PDB file of C-alpha atoms in Angstrom:
ATOM      1  CA  UNK W   1      -7.810 -12.559  -6.364  1.00  0.00           C
ATOM      2  CA  UNK W   2      -6.657 -16.156  -6.757  1.00  0.00           C
ATOM      3  CA  UNK W   3      -9.103 -17.230  -4.059  1.00  0.00           C
ATOM      4  CA  UNK W   4     -11.863 -15.036  -5.486  1.00  0.00           C
ATOM      5  CA  UNK W   5     -12.268 -13.151  -2.208  1.00  0.00           C
ATOM      6  CA  UNK W   6     -10.734  -9.782  -3.172  1.00  0.00           C
ATOM      7  CA  UNK W   7     -13.245  -6.916  -3.317  1.00  0.00           C
ATOM      8  CA  UNK W   8     -12.504  -6.252  -7.003  1.00  0.00           C
ATOM      9  CA  UNK W   9     -11.757  -9.671  -8.502  1.00  0.00           C
ATOM     10  CA  UNK W  10     -12.338  -9.671 -12.292  1.00  0.00           C
ATOM     11  CA  UNK W  11     -14.598 -12.238 -13.920  1.00  0.00           C
ATOM     12  CA  UNK W  12     -12.859 -15.333 -15.289  1.00  0.00           C
ATOM     13  CA  UNK W  13     -10.689 -15.795 -17.211  1.00  0.00           C
ATOM     14  CA  UNK W  14      -8.190 -13.082 -16.266  1.00  0.00           C
ATOM     15  CA  UNK W  15      -4.429 -12.643 -15.945  1.00  0.00           C
ATOM     16  CA  UNK W  16      -2.943 -11.775 -12.562  1.00  0.00           C
ATOM     17  CA  UNK W  17      -0.728  -8.735 -12.032  1.00  0.00           C
ATOM     18  CA  UNK W  18      -2.275  -5.429 -10.936  1.00  0.00           C
ATOM     19  CA  UNK W  19       0.473  -2.980 -11.891  1.00  0.00           C
ATOM     20  CA  UNK W  20       3.251  -2.880 -14.466  1.00  0.00           C
ATOM     21  CA  UNK W  21       6.032  -0.691 -15.795  1.00  0.00           C
ATOM     22  CA  UNK W  22       7.406  -0.756 -19.320  1.00  0.00           C
ATOM     23  CA  UNK W  23       7.598   0.890 -22.723  1.00  0.00           C
ATOM     24  CA  UNK W  24       4.635   1.821 -24.928  1.00  0.00           C
ATOM     25  CA  UNK W  25       4.643  -0.393 -28.024  1.00  0.00           C
ATOM     26  CA  UNK W  26       1.517   0.959 -29.734  1.00  0.00           C
ATOM     27  CA  UNK W  27      -1.328   3.427 -29.179  1.00  0.00           C
ATOM     28  CA  UNK W  28      -5.047   3.230 -29.710  1.00  0.00           C
ATOM     29  CA  UNK W  29      -6.934   5.681 -31.890  1.00  0.00           C
ATOM     30  CA  UNK W  30      -7.326   9.093 -30.308  1.00  0.00           C
ATOM     31  CA  UNK W  31      -4.885   8.568 -27.449  1.00  0.00           C
ATOM     32  CA  UNK W  32      -3.176  11.843 -26.596  1.00  0.00           C
ATOM     33  CA  UNK W  33      -0.342  12.740 -24.259  1.00  0.00           C
ATOM     34  CA  UNK W  34       1.653   9.574 -24.907  1.00  0.00           C
ATOM     35  CA  UNK W  35       4.004   8.410 -27.654  1.00  0.00           C
ATOM     36  CA  UNK W  36       5.414   5.068 -28.732  1.00  0.00           C
ATOM     37  CA  UNK W  37       8.584   4.485 -26.758  1.00  0.00           C
ATOM     38  CA  UNK W  38       7.443   6.380 -23.640  1.00  0.00           C
ATOM     39  CA  UNK W  39       8.373   4.799 -20.329  1.00  0.00           C
ATOM     40  CA  UNK W  40       5.231   4.386 -18.236  1.00  0.00           C
ATOM     41  CA  UNK W  41       3.776   2.714 -15.181  1.00  0.00           C
ATOM     42  CA  UNK W  42       0.210   1.400 -15.344  1.00  0.00           C
ATOM     43  CA  UNK W  43      -2.309   0.377 -12.718  1.00  0.00           C
ATOM     44  CA  UNK W  44      -4.257  -2.095 -14.804  1.00  0.00           C
ATOM     45  CA  UNK W  45      -6.034  -4.007 -12.060  1.00  0.00           C
ATOM     46  CA  UNK W  46      -5.219  -7.194 -13.956  1.00  0.00           C
ATOM     47  CA  UNK W  47      -3.132  -8.364 -16.921  1.00  0.00           C
ATOM     48  CA  UNK W  48       0.324  -7.613 -15.523  1.00  0.00           C
ATOM     49  CA  UNK W  49       1.873 -11.076 -15.584  1.00  0.00           C
ATOM     50  CA  UNK W  50       2.196 -11.156 -19.369  1.00  0.00           C
ATOM     51  CA  UNK W  51       4.739 -10.133 -21.990  1.00  0.00           C
ATOM     52  CA  UNK W  52       2.348  -7.561 -23.491  1.00  0.00           C
ATOM     53  CA  UNK W  53      -0.624  -5.768 -22.011  1.00  0.00           C
ATOM     54  CA  UNK W  54      -3.390  -3.545 -23.348  1.00  0.00           C
ATOM     55  CA  UNK W  55      -4.556  -0.891 -20.883  1.00  0.00           C
ATOM     56  CA  UNK W  56      -6.687   2.248 -20.848  1.00  0.00           C
ATOM     57  CA  UNK W  57      -4.514   5.340 -21.237  1.00  0.00           C
ATOM     58  CA  UNK W  58      -6.125   6.931 -18.169  1.00  0.00           C
ATOM     59  CA  UNK W  59      -4.420   4.231 -16.099  1.00  0.00           C
ATOM     60  CA  UNK W  60      -0.911   5.146 -17.296  1.00  0.00           C
ATOM     61  CA  UNK W  61       1.559   7.662 -15.904  1.00  0.00           C
ATOM     62  CA  UNK W  62       4.854   8.705 -17.478  1.00  0.00           C
ATOM     63  CA  UNK W  63       7.978   7.831 -15.556  1.00  0.00           C
ATOM     64  CA  UNK W  64      10.842  10.143 -14.653  1.00  0.00           C
ATOM     65  CA  UNK W  65      13.968   9.180 -16.581  1.00  0.00           C
ATOM     66  CA  UNK W  66      15.782   8.333 -13.357  1.00  0.00           C
ATOM     67  CA  UNK W  67      13.156   5.889 -12.040  1.00  0.00           C
ATOM     68  CA  UNK W  68      14.119   2.248 -12.697  1.00  0.00           C
ATOM     69  CA  UNK W  69      11.401  -0.060 -13.996  1.00  0.00           C
ATOM     70  CA  UNK W  70      11.735  -2.260 -10.898  1.00  0.00           C
ATOM     71  CA  UNK W  71      10.931   0.720  -8.665  1.00  0.00           C
ATOM     72  CA  UNK W  72       8.130   1.837 -10.977  1.00  0.00           C
ATOM     73  CA  UNK W  73       6.459  -1.584 -11.013  1.00  0.00           C
ATOM     74  CA  UNK W  74       6.378  -1.507  -7.205  1.00  0.00           C
ATOM     75  CA  UNK W  75       5.377   2.117  -6.809  1.00  0.00           C
ATOM     76  CA  UNK W  76       1.832   3.125  -7.676  1.00  0.00           C
ATOM     77  CA  UNK W  77      -0.413   0.928  -5.546  1.00  0.00           C
ATOM     78  CA  UNK W  78       1.779   0.760  -2.450  1.00  0.00           C
ATOM     79  CA  UNK W  79       2.813   4.404  -2.268  1.00  0.00           C
ATOM     80  CA  UNK W  80      -0.451   5.638  -3.748  1.00  0.00           C
ATOM     81  CA  UNK W  81      -2.565   3.755  -1.219  1.00  0.00           C
ATOM     82  CA  UNK W  82      -0.532   5.020   1.727  1.00  0.00           C
ATOM     83  CA  UNK W  83      -0.397   8.620   0.557  1.00  0.00           C
ATOM     84  CA  UNK W  84      -4.119   8.842  -0.235  1.00  0.00           C
ATOM     85  CA  UNK W  85      -4.940   7.106   3.054  1.00  0.00           C
ATOM     86  CA  UNK W  86      -2.737   9.221   5.289  1.00  0.00           C
ATOM     87  CA  UNK W  87      -2.994  12.579   3.527  1.00  0.00           C
ATOM     88  CA  UNK W  88      -6.369  12.725   1.761  1.00  0.00           C
ATOM     89  CA  UNK W  89      -8.421  10.463   4.041  1.00  0.00           C
ATOM     90  CA  UNK W  90      -6.924  10.656   7.547  1.00  0.00           C
ATOM     91  CA  UNK W  91      -5.410  14.172   7.284  1.00  0.00           C
ATOM     92  CA  UNK W  92      -2.419  13.002   9.315  1.00  0.00           C
ATOM     93  CA  UNK W  93      -0.800  15.940  11.132  1.00  0.00           C
ATOM     94  CA  UNK W  94       2.811  16.522  12.229  1.00  0.00           C
ATOM     95  CA  UNK W  95       3.347  15.282  15.767  1.00  0.00           C
ATOM     96  CA  UNK W  96       0.462  12.781  15.702  1.00  0.00           C
ATOM     97  CA  UNK W  97       1.077   9.120  16.480  1.00  0.00           C
ATOM     98  CA  UNK W  98       0.598   6.738  13.557  1.00  0.00           C
ATOM     99  CA  UNK W  99       0.314   2.992  14.172  1.00  0.00           C
ATOM    100  CA  UNK W 100       1.123   0.882  11.102  1.00  0.00           C
ATOM    101  CA  UNK W 101       0.142  -2.786  11.214  1.00  0.00           C
ATOM    102  CA  UNK W 102       1.794  -5.171   8.752  1.00  0.00           C
ATOM    103  CA  UNK W 103       4.563  -2.588   8.667  1.00  0.00           C
ATOM    104  CA  UNK W 104       7.011  -4.674   6.618  1.00  0.00           C
ATOM    105  CA  UNK W 105       4.574  -5.519   3.826  1.00  0.00           C
ATOM    106  CA  UNK W 106       4.118  -3.917   0.444  1.00  0.00           C
ATOM    107  CA  UNK W 107       1.863  -1.098   1.631  1.00  0.00           C
ATOM    108  CA  UNK W 108       2.957  -1.129   5.263  1.00  0.00           C
ATOM    109  CA  UNK W 109       6.521  -0.062   4.576  1.00  0.00           C
ATOM    110  CA  UNK W 110       5.332   2.823   2.428  1.00  0.00           C
ATOM    111  CA  UNK W 111       2.976   3.935   5.209  1.00  0.00           C
ATOM    112  CA  UNK W 112       5.914   4.029   7.630  1.00  0.00           C
ATOM    113  CA  UNK W 113       8.005   5.996   5.130  1.00  0.00           C
ATOM    114  CA  UNK W 114       5.283   8.479   4.173  1.00  0.00           C
ATOM    115  CA  UNK W 115       4.064   8.869   7.749  1.00  0.00           C
ATOM    116  CA  UNK W 116       7.562   9.821   8.811  1.00  0.00           C
ATOM    117  CA  UNK W 117       7.858  12.284   5.907  1.00  0.00           C
ATOM    118  CA  UNK W 118       4.590  13.869   7.069  1.00  0.00           C
ATOM    119  CA  UNK W 119       6.017  14.425  10.543  1.00  0.00           C
ATOM    120  CA  UNK W 120       4.251  11.662  12.481  1.00  0.00           C
ATOM    121  CA  UNK W 121       5.548   9.634  15.387  1.00  0.00           C
ATOM    122  CA  UNK W 122       5.456   6.187  13.757  1.00  0.00           C
ATOM    123  CA  UNK W 123       4.838   2.913  15.596  1.00  0.00           C
ATOM    124  CA  UNK W 124       5.537  -0.080  13.338  1.00  0.00           C
ATOM    125  CA  UNK W 125       4.030  -3.489  14.082  1.00  0.00           C
ATOM    126  CA  UNK W 126       5.322  -6.555  12.207  1.00  0.00           C
ATOM    127  CA  UNK W 127       6.164 -10.210  12.758  1.00  0.00           C
ATOM    128  CA  UNK W 128       9.786 -10.955  13.677  1.00  0.00           C
ATOM    129  CA  UNK W 129      13.079  -9.114  14.029  1.00  0.00           C
ATOM    130  CA  UNK W 130      13.962  -9.086  10.313  1.00  0.00           C
ATOM    131  CA  UNK W 131      10.695  -7.448   9.328  1.00  0.00           C
ATOM    132  CA  UNK W 132      10.918  -4.948  12.156  1.00  0.00           C
ATOM    133  CA  UNK W 133      14.400  -4.017  11.011  1.00  0.00           C
ATOM    134  CA  UNK W 134      13.000  -3.198   7.550  1.00  0.00           C
ATOM    135  CA  UNK W 135      10.379  -0.967   9.196  1.00  0.00           C
ATOM    136  CA  UNK W 136      13.053   0.742  11.277  1.00  0.00           C
ATOM    137  CA  UNK W 137      15.096   1.419   8.140  1.00  0.00           C
ATOM    138  CA  UNK W 138      11.985   3.022   6.606  1.00  0.00           C
ATOM    139  CA  UNK W 139      11.790   5.496   9.488  1.00  0.00           C
ATOM    140  CA  UNK W 140       9.780   3.870  12.300  1.00  0.00           C
ATOM    141  CA  UNK W 141      10.282   5.444  15.734  1.00  0.00           C
ATOM    142  CA  UNK W 142       8.953   2.492  17.768  1.00  0.00           C
ATOM    143  CA  UNK W 143       8.751  -1.227  16.967  1.00  0.00           C
ATOM    144  CA  UNK W 144       6.263  -3.884  18.119  1.00  0.00           C
ATOM    145  CA  UNK W 145       6.716  -7.597  17.385  1.00  0.00           C
ATOM    146  CA  UNK W 146       3.229  -8.968  16.658  1.00  0.00           C
ATOM    147  CA  UNK W 147       4.434 -12.488  17.439  1.00  0.00           C
ATOM    148  CA  UNK W 148       5.551 -11.861  21.001  1.00  0.00           C
ATOM    149  CA  UNK W 149       4.226  -8.519  22.252  1.00  0.00           C
ATOM    150  CA  UNK W 150       0.811  -7.258  23.324  1.00  0.00           C
ATOM    151  CA  UNK W 151      -0.048  -4.677  20.659  1.00  0.00           C
ATOM    152  CA  UNK W 152      -2.681  -2.899  22.728  1.00  0.00           C
ATOM    153  CA  UNK W 153      -0.466  -2.632  25.816  1.00  0.00           C
ATOM    154  CA  UNK W 154       2.570  -1.474  23.858  1.00  0.00           C
ATOM    155  CA  UNK W 155       0.690   1.206  21.934  1.00  0.00           C
ATOM    156  CA  UNK W 156      -1.059   2.495  25.064  1.00  0.00           C
ATOM    157  CA  UNK W 157       2.295   2.670  26.863  1.00  0.00           C
ATOM    158  CA  UNK W 158       3.393   5.045  24.084  1.00  0.00           C
ATOM    159  CA  UNK W 159       0.343   7.253  24.602  1.00  0.00           C
ATOM    160  CA  UNK W 160      -2.085   5.634  22.161  1.00  0.00           C
ATOM    161  CA  UNK W 161      -2.654   6.067  18.424  1.00  0.00           C
ATOM    162  CA  UNK W 162      -4.138   9.037  16.582  1.00  0.00           C
ATOM    163  CA  UNK W 163      -4.226   7.162  13.256  1.00  0.00           C
ATOM    164  CA  UNK W 164      -4.223   3.400  12.619  1.00  0.00           C
ATOM    165  CA  UNK W 165      -3.180   2.069   9.207  1.00  0.00           C
ATOM    166  CA  UNK W 166      -4.316  -1.551   8.937  1.00  0.00           C
ATOM    167  CA  UNK W 167      -3.739  -3.895   5.983  1.00  0.00           C
ATOM    168  CA  UNK W 168      -4.024  -6.940   8.285  1.00  0.00           C
ATOM    169  CA  UNK W 169      -7.408  -7.079   9.997  1.00  0.00           C
ATOM    170  CA  UNK W 170      -8.336  -9.811  12.457  1.00  0.00           C
ATOM    171  CA  UNK W 171      -6.961  -9.759  15.991  1.00  0.00           C
ATOM    172  CA  UNK W 172      -4.490  -6.982  15.199  1.00  0.00           C
ATOM    173  CA  UNK W 173      -7.343  -4.648  14.221  1.00  0.00           C
ATOM    174  CA  UNK W 174      -9.087  -5.418  17.514  1.00  0.00           C
ATOM    175  CA  UNK W 175      -5.938  -4.651  19.521  1.00  0.00           C
ATOM    176  CA  UNK W 176      -5.265  -1.430  17.618  1.00  0.00           C
ATOM    177  CA  UNK W 177      -8.886  -0.339  17.941  1.00  0.00           C
ATOM    178  CA  UNK W 178      -8.635  -0.628  21.723  1.00  0.00           C
ATOM    179  CA  UNK W 179      -5.363   1.329  21.762  1.00  0.00           C
ATOM    180  CA  UNK W 180      -6.756   4.416  20.013  1.00  0.00           C
ATOM    181  CA  UNK W 181      -6.896   7.846  21.570  1.00  0.00           C
ATOM    182  CA  UNK W 182     -10.269   9.621  21.566  1.00  0.00           C
ATOM    183  CA  UNK W 183     -10.963  11.224  18.168  1.00  0.00           C
ATOM    184  CA  UNK W 184      -8.615   8.784  16.397  1.00  0.00           C
ATOM    185  CA  UNK W 185      -9.013   7.733  12.763  1.00  0.00           C
ATOM    186  CA  UNK W 186      -8.729   4.102  11.646  1.00  0.00           C
ATOM    187  CA  UNK W 187      -7.915   3.131   8.062  1.00  0.00           C
ATOM    188  CA  UNK W 188      -8.874  -0.395   6.950  1.00  0.00           C
ATOM    189  CA  UNK W 189      -6.576  -1.014   3.970  1.00  0.00           C
ATOM    190  CA  UNK W 190      -6.863  -4.792   3.538  1.00  0.00           C
ATOM    191  CA  UNK W 191      -7.284  -8.078   5.326  1.00  0.00           C
ATOM    192  CA  UNK W 192      -4.054 -10.077   5.029  1.00  0.00           C
ATOM    193  CA  UNK W 193      -5.044 -12.121   8.073  1.00  0.00           C
ATOM    194  CA  UNK W 194      -8.045 -13.444   6.153  1.00  0.00           C
ATOM    195  CA  UNK W 195     -10.420 -12.065   8.783  1.00  0.00           C
ATOM    196  CA  UNK W 196     -12.547  -8.974   8.081  1.00  0.00           C
ATOM    197  CA  UNK W 197     -13.164  -7.111  11.371  1.00  0.00           C
ATOM    198  CA  UNK W 198     -16.677  -6.448  12.563  1.00  0.00           C
ATOM    199  CA  UNK W 199     -16.813  -2.899  13.914  1.00  0.00           C
ATOM    200  CA  UNK W 200     -18.947  -2.094  16.961  1.00  0.00           C
ATOM    201  CA  UNK W 201     -20.520   1.275  16.285  1.00  0.00           C
ATOM    202  CA  UNK W 202     -21.211   1.928  19.963  1.00  0.00           C
ATOM    203  CA  UNK W 203     -17.455   1.890  20.599  1.00  0.00           C
ATOM    204  CA  UNK W 204     -16.993   4.416  17.792  1.00  0.00           C
ATOM    205  CA  UNK W 205     -19.566   6.613  19.488  1.00  0.00           C
ATOM    206  CA  UNK W 206     -18.059   6.470  22.978  1.00  0.00           C
ATOM    207  CA  UNK W 207     -14.523   7.369  21.867  1.00  0.00           C
ATOM    208  CA  UNK W 208     -15.482   9.635  18.938  1.00  0.00           C
ATOM    209  CA  UNK W 209     -13.571   7.402  16.515  1.00  0.00           C
ATOM    210  CA  UNK W 210     -13.731   7.529  12.713  1.00  0.00           C
ATOM    211  CA  UNK W 211     -13.267   4.551  10.392  1.00  0.00           C
ATOM    212  CA  UNK W 212     -12.210   5.648   6.894  1.00  0.00           C
ATOM    213  CA  UNK W 213     -12.232   2.986   4.194  1.00  0.00           C
ATOM    214  CA  UNK W 214      -9.518   3.228   1.563  1.00  0.00           C
ATOM    215  CA  UNK W 215      -9.702   1.524  -1.830  1.00  0.00           C
ATOM    216  CA  UNK W 216      -7.113   3.333  -3.910  1.00  0.00           C
ATOM    217  CA  UNK W 217      -8.180   2.018  -7.312  1.00  0.00           C
ATOM    218  CA  UNK W 218     -11.805   2.927  -6.679  1.00  0.00           C
ATOM    219  CA  UNK W 219     -11.056   6.622  -7.158  1.00  0.00           C
ATOM    220  CA  UNK W 220     -10.458   6.002 -10.869  1.00  0.00           C
ATOM    221  CA  UNK W 221     -14.199   5.590 -11.334  1.00  0.00           C
ATOM    222  CA  UNK W 222     -15.477   8.724  -9.580  1.00  0.00           C
ATOM    223  CA  UNK W 223     -12.621  11.053  -8.575  1.00  0.00           C
ATOM    224  CA  UNK W 224      -9.472  10.300 -10.610  1.00  0.00           C
ATOM    225  CA  UNK W 225      -7.890  13.635  -9.721  1.00  0.00           C
ATOM    226  CA  UNK W 226      -7.281  12.279  -6.205  1.00  0.00           C
ATOM    227  CA  UNK W 227      -4.931   9.696  -7.711  1.00  0.00           C
ATOM    228  CA  UNK W 228      -3.292  11.953 -10.292  1.00  0.00           C
ATOM    229  CA  UNK W 229      -2.578  14.678  -7.725  1.00  0.00           C
ATOM    230  CA  UNK W 230      -1.226  12.131  -5.254  1.00  0.00           C
ATOM    231  CA  UNK W 231       0.997  10.432  -7.850  1.00  0.00           C
ATOM    232  CA  UNK W 232       2.386  13.789  -8.967  1.00  0.00           C
ATOM    233  CA  UNK W 233       3.448  14.475  -5.376  1.00  0.00           C
ATOM    234  CA  UNK W 234       4.912  10.988  -4.949  1.00  0.00           C
ATOM    235  CA  UNK W 235       6.848  11.106  -8.227  1.00  0.00           C
ATOM    236  CA  UNK W 236       8.363  14.418  -7.155  1.00  0.00           C
ATOM    237  CA  UNK W 237       9.298  12.992  -3.762  1.00  0.00           C
ATOM    238  CA  UNK W 238      10.982  10.067  -5.514  1.00  0.00           C
ATOM    239  CA  UNK W 239      12.839  12.407  -7.869  1.00  0.00           C
ATOM    240  CA  UNK W 240      13.980  14.406  -4.821  1.00  0.00           C
ATOM    241  CA  UNK W 241      15.363  11.242  -3.214  1.00  0.00           C
ATOM    242  CA  UNK W 242      12.828  11.274  -0.385  1.00  0.00           C
ATOM    243  CA  UNK W 243      11.249   7.887  -1.211  1.00  0.00           C
ATOM    244  CA  UNK W 244      13.132   4.611  -1.476  1.00  0.00           C
ATOM    245  CA  UNK W 245      10.997   1.721  -2.812  1.00  0.00           C
ATOM    246  CA  UNK W 246      11.820  -1.542  -1.075  1.00  0.00           C
ATOM    247  CA  UNK W 247      11.813  -4.572  -3.394  1.00  0.00           C
ATOM    248  CA  UNK W 248      12.874  -7.655  -1.463  1.00  0.00           C
ATOM    249  CA  UNK W 249      12.791 -10.106  -4.378  1.00  0.00           C
ATOM    250  CA  UNK W 250      12.566 -10.238  -8.168  1.00  0.00           C
ATOM    251  CA  UNK W 251      11.689 -13.293 -10.252  1.00  0.00           C
ATOM    252  CA  UNK W 252      11.512 -13.910 -14.011  1.00  0.00           C
ATOM    253  CA  UNK W 253       8.069 -14.517 -15.487  1.00  0.00           C
ATOM    254  CA  UNK W 254       8.491 -18.306 -15.575  1.00  0.00           C
ATOM    255  CA  UNK W 255       8.987 -18.220 -11.793  1.00  0.00           C
ATOM    256  CA  UNK W 256       6.016 -15.962 -11.054  1.00  0.00           C
ATOM    257  CA  UNK W 257       4.418 -18.538  -8.772  1.00  0.00           C
ATOM    258  CA  UNK W 258       7.509 -18.482  -6.565  1.00  0.00           C
ATOM    259  CA  UNK W 259       6.924 -14.754  -6.130  1.00  0.00           C
ATOM    260  CA  UNK W 260       3.271 -15.359  -5.289  1.00  0.00           C
ATOM    261  CA  UNK W 261       4.294 -18.041  -2.793  1.00  0.00           C
ATOM    262  CA  UNK W 262       6.465 -15.491  -0.974  1.00  0.00           C
ATOM    263  CA  UNK W 263       3.343 -13.378  -0.504  1.00  0.00           C
ATOM    264  CA  UNK W 264       1.235 -16.353   0.558  1.00  0.00           C
ATOM    265  CA  UNK W 265       3.765 -17.407   3.196  1.00  0.00           C
ATOM    266  CA  UNK W 266       4.609 -13.831   4.289  1.00  0.00           C
ATOM    267  CA  UNK W 267       8.313 -14.314   3.594  1.00  0.00           C
ATOM    268  CA  UNK W 268       8.760 -11.068   1.673  1.00  0.00           C
ATOM    269  CA  UNK W 269       9.290  -7.532   2.873  1.00  0.00           C
ATOM    270  CA  UNK W 270       8.139  -4.597   0.800  1.00  0.00           C
ATOM    271  CA  UNK W 271       7.316  -5.614  -2.754  1.00  0.00           C
ATOM    272  CA  UNK W 272       7.982  -8.638  -4.974  1.00  0.00           C
ATOM    273  CA  UNK W 273       8.502  -7.811  -8.654  1.00  0.00           C
ATOM    274  CA  UNK W 274       8.235 -10.122 -11.668  1.00  0.00           C
ATOM    275  CA  UNK W 275      10.570  -9.181 -14.514  1.00  0.00           C
ATOM    276  CA  UNK W 276       9.177  -9.838 -17.986  1.00  0.00           C
ATOM    277  CA  UNK W 277      12.273  -8.989 -19.987  1.00  0.00           C
ATOM    278  CA  UNK W 278      15.431  -6.926 -19.702  1.00  0.00           C
ATOM    279  CA  UNK W 279      14.081  -3.429 -20.422  1.00  0.00           C
TER     280      UNK W 279
END
């Protein structure tokens, strides 16, 4: 968004921060189902890095009493993206092999965790031992170091991938693409590498592959029930103790750029949360 290259960058001027958690301070006319003082999480798309925000009620979800605000602020996009991608889009089945690229990132870790909950054999690919350890703690069965190992060779040695979850793009997409089993499904989630892959349709044809785009927030515009149903499942899993949001760092609002720098330099694992005040 800062660079202006994200697929849904708002027009200028806008405030960064796609999702928030907090307490409702006031309600617009005609808003039903919420009350002042309710604890909520909101996918706003923008406006999060501020002391107050004004959001459409359809973008808000009430929080379970036991969910901390730090977890809630890191929850919707990361877990929602992975659950919609793996369950609704890819129809991941128990016993299938799931390859997660960028497996220590904000969405990657949730894909490892959810994939394992869904019964998959999870291969996690990340850069360096520390990040791979985070993926292992989230449930990964096999680990690949993207810095030192041949992704294609390692995945093929494990039998190939049925589903590829890719928030990275670039060379890692190419390697994963070539390591797919016939009839595999590939999920482009994002392009952290800065390189958007160009997909050769003749290769899709030969191996009967499917590429399934996933833009979680896009469902708000044409099929919001996909998100509400998914979030209801995820909130229940969290309440049952089956999900464990990973927040590697928190920063106060006046140090927000330090949090952004951790993302730019890929020094974080899981999510980075900016705290606005002591709620």
